[in-house]
Structures are given as structure tokens and as C-alpha cells.
């Protein structure tokens, strides 16, 4: 018998989980249908956009993700304290990005005067929403249900889009976390969809190497299809790599990003029985392929805000294009 999610997910045991959700039917609903030749590639962007936006609203960090032809992989870190620290108005601002809420909540958000009993009802709603914004089940519900409705509308059909409830695996050790992340980031390579991590579209490793997520476009697309009411918070980045262990509270991954890239690169070069894809052995290491100087890399990752305009802003891009 399938266990309830509350018995499978426990932040006290570990905040890290590997999530998998698969499509139904015999077609490549997020890729290319081999029988008809029809492309559904655009749906990958739907999923990636919504995943990043939802992560910013929920107390859930994204460590790794890969949007495949008929399934998605996500490695998450649950961060309930981030939601506990928010006041009532901040909770409502996040929740109403997704749902209108009952009439009293709508009146509160508009600044209308409520009596004591009505304010008590709104306070109760806030605590319900607070718990939902910390909950992995609600996160996945808000990710998968709108995608299913959108896909069915496009296909002029009804019925299930996702195979079943999402599957979750608790990651209890550092080895498990790294293994799951590398497995997810290498999924397109193993499937023969790309020959190296930096060219594997709709994956976290490509986004880490060459950030290209367009926040305004993502928000507009979600609003156009009626899946978002708005977006009132800053975009949350992928969970960062700390680079070292320090005698202070650390919220990121306790590894260096360049070490992780080399780990993924080394793993991707290994042949595996039954898998058609791998990184060709003749390719140089990933840091060499990306022409990354270690000292420059260190400055970029430790002083990103200070050097952003100079190295990553629009003017810097124009200088690179002109060169």
C-alpha cells in the first residue's frame, strides 16, 4: 500500500528529496511523438518556467532538474523556515499569485475594512496558506495540475496527463545528494538528447553554466494561459554551492561548483550498459570546454553582484558580440 506523503517526507530526517513525475499515454507528450512526428518540445519550457516561479513562492529550493521527453526529475531542498519568517501579508501576497482565495481574503488584499470576526477568518486562512507554502505535495500539485490542463486544452482532449502521484526519494547523505543531482543533470546525455551537459536544454546544469531564464517572459506566458495572477517576489536562484564548510550557518550545498561540474563530467564519460548516451572521451574537461579560468570563476561566484554589470550585464554582452 502506498504511504501517505506526510510519512514519506520529513524535514527532521532530511530536507533533500529526489522527485520524479511521468506522463501517461504512448506519445512523447513533452518531446516529439515518434508515430506522428508532431513536436511538443515547447511544453518543456512550460514546465521549466513554472518550476522556477513556484520555487520562488514556496519554501522549496531547486538543487537540480531535468525536463525530459515524458518525465521530469527534480532534486529539491525543503526550507520551511523561509516561510515561517514571513508575516501574514507576505503569505497572502505569495498565495494570491496562484489563487484568488475566498472573498474575505480578496477584500483584505484590497485594503477593505473587516470586522474582528472577519479578520480572524483571514488569519486562519493565512496559517493554512503558510503550511501549504512549506508543503512538497502542494508544490507538486501547483506544478503539475496547470500543466496537465494546458496540455489537454492544446490536445483537445480530457483525462490524465501525469501517470500517477509524483514519486519521492529521501536523500539522507551527502553522497546521495550528489549522486541524485549528477543523475538528474546527466539524464539528457544518457538518453542521447545531448552529448555534453552544457548543451542539454531545460536542465539545471545548463542554467548554472549559462543562465538564460527569462523571468518576464515566463511570468507573461503563465498569465496568458491563466496559470498565474501575478508575481510579487524576486526570482529565487537555484540552490547555490557554498564552496567550503565554514563555522557559521550555511544554507547551500557544501561543495564547490567547479568540483561538481568535474564530477558530472567524469561520470558522463563512463559507459553504462543499456544506455546509449555518454560524453565522448575525446572532449577536454568541462572547465576547459567552457574556457573558465579558476581565479576568474572564483571572483564571479563570490562577488557576483559587484561584477554583474561589468561581466554579465547588457553592455558586457554587447562588447562580447562586437568583439
GROMACS .gro file of C-alpha atoms in nm, residues 106-212:
model
  107
  106UNK     CA    1  -0.973   3.924  -0.156
  107UNK     CA    2  -1.122   4.210   0.046
  108UNK     CA    3  -0.823   4.206   0.285
  109UNK     CA    4  -0.579   4.222  -0.006
  110UNK     CA    5  -0.770   4.521  -0.148
  111UNK     CA    6  -0.737   4.702   0.184
  112UNK     CA    7  -1.107   4.693   0.271
  113UNK     CA    8  -1.208   4.724   0.637
  114UNK     CA    9  -1.305   4.397   0.807
  115UNK     CA   10  -1.459   4.339   1.149
  116UNK     CA   11  -1.292   4.130   1.419
  117UNK     CA   12  -1.461   3.803   1.320
  118UNK     CA   13  -1.370   3.850   0.955
  119UNK     CA   14  -1.008   3.931   1.044
  120UNK     CA   15  -0.997   3.610   1.247
  121UNK     CA   16  -1.111   3.412   0.941
  122UNK     CA   17  -0.839   3.577   0.731
  123UNK     CA   18  -0.580   3.491   0.999
  124UNK     CA   19  -0.688   3.128   0.986
  125UNK     CA   20  -0.656   3.131   0.607
  126UNK     CA   21  -0.307   3.276   0.636
  127UNK     CA   22  -0.193   2.988   0.855
  128UNK     CA   23  -0.344   2.735   0.614
  129UNK     CA   24  -0.160   2.901   0.325
  130UNK     CA   25   0.161   2.919   0.528
  131UNK     CA   26   0.154   2.541   0.579
  132UNK     CA   27   0.079   2.483   0.211
  133UNK     CA   28   0.371   2.701   0.101
  134UNK     CA   29   0.600   2.473   0.303
  135UNK     CA   30   0.448   2.152   0.167
  136UNK     CA   31   0.608   1.947  -0.109
  137UNK     CA   32   0.272   1.797  -0.207
  138UNK     CA   33   0.119   2.139  -0.268
  139UNK     CA   34   0.429   2.245  -0.460
  140UNK     CA   35   0.392   1.948  -0.696
  141UNK     CA   36   0.016   1.999  -0.722
  142UNK     CA   37   0.071   2.360  -0.828
  143UNK     CA   38   0.334   2.246  -1.078
  144UNK     CA   39   0.160   1.952  -1.244
  145UNK     CA   40  -0.212   2.033  -1.247
  146UNK     CA   41  -0.192   2.354  -1.456
  147UNK     CA   42   0.050   2.184  -1.698
  148UNK     CA   43  -0.199   1.896  -1.741
  149UNK     CA   44  -0.488   2.136  -1.810
  150UNK     CA   45  -0.280   2.334  -2.056
  151UNK     CA   46  -0.164   2.022  -2.243
  152UNK     CA   47  -0.515   1.873  -2.258
  153UNK     CA   48  -0.652   2.201  -2.391
  154UNK     CA   49  -0.386   2.206  -2.660
  155UNK     CA   50  -0.460   1.840  -2.749
  156UNK     CA   51  -0.840   1.892  -2.740
  157UNK     CA   52  -0.879   1.602  -2.500
  158UNK     CA   53  -0.955   1.521  -2.137
  159UNK     CA   54  -0.810   1.275  -1.890
  160UNK     CA   55  -0.484   1.224  -1.708
  161UNK     CA   56  -0.164   1.385  -1.831
  162UNK     CA   57   0.057   1.258  -1.548
  163UNK     CA   58   0.090   0.887  -1.486
  164UNK     CA   59   0.027   0.894  -1.109
  165UNK     CA   60   0.133   1.078  -0.796
  166UNK     CA   61   0.488   1.203  -0.808
  167UNK     CA   62   0.749   0.969  -0.661
  168UNK     CA   63   0.988   1.098  -0.396
  169UNK     CA   64   1.316   0.960  -0.263
  170UNK     CA   65   1.469   1.092   0.059
  171UNK     CA   66   1.837   1.185   0.020
  172UNK     CA   67   1.989   1.117   0.360
  173UNK     CA   68   2.362   1.156   0.293
  174UNK     CA   69   2.595   1.388   0.102
  175UNK     CA   70   2.672   1.102  -0.134
  176UNK     CA   71   2.301   1.052  -0.203
  177UNK     CA   72   2.250   1.425  -0.272
  178UNK     CA   73   2.545   1.444  -0.513
  179UNK     CA   74   2.451   1.117  -0.683
  180UNK     CA   75   2.091   1.229  -0.736
  181UNK     CA   76   2.196   1.570  -0.871
  182UNK     CA   77   2.451   1.420  -1.111
  183UNK     CA   78   2.198   1.158  -1.221
  184UNK     CA   79   1.940   1.428  -1.296
  185UNK     CA   80   2.183   1.661  -1.473
  186UNK     CA   81   2.313   1.376  -1.690
  187UNK     CA   82   1.970   1.240  -1.787
  188UNK     CA   83   1.965   1.410  -2.131
  189UNK     CA   84   2.319   1.286  -2.201
  190UNK     CA   85   2.230   0.929  -2.102
  191UNK     CA   86   1.919   0.947  -2.320
  192UNK     CA   87   2.121   1.062  -2.620
  193UNK     CA   88   1.946   1.401  -2.632
  194UNK     CA   89   2.275   1.588  -2.585
  195UNK     CA   90   2.642   1.492  -2.590
  196UNK     CA   91   2.752   1.721  -2.306
  197UNK     CA   92   2.588   1.883  -2.002
  198UNK     CA   93   2.631   2.243  -2.119
  199UNK     CA   94   2.418   2.177  -2.430
  200UNK     CA   95   2.140   1.980  -2.258
  201UNK     CA   96   1.838   2.209  -2.274
  202UNK     CA   97   1.595   2.254  -1.985
  203UNK     CA   98   1.835   2.127  -1.721
  204UNK     CA   99   1.972   2.288  -1.409
  205UNK     CA  100   2.334   2.229  -1.506
  206UNK     CA  101   2.295   2.426  -1.829
  207UNK     CA  102   2.120   2.704  -1.637
  208UNK     CA  103   2.407   2.712  -1.387
  209UNK     CA  104   2.667   2.727  -1.663
  210UNK     CA  105   2.487   2.969  -1.897
  211UNK     CA  106   2.193   3.137  -1.719
  212UNK     CA  107   1.922   3.218  -1.973
   0.00000   0.00000   0.00000
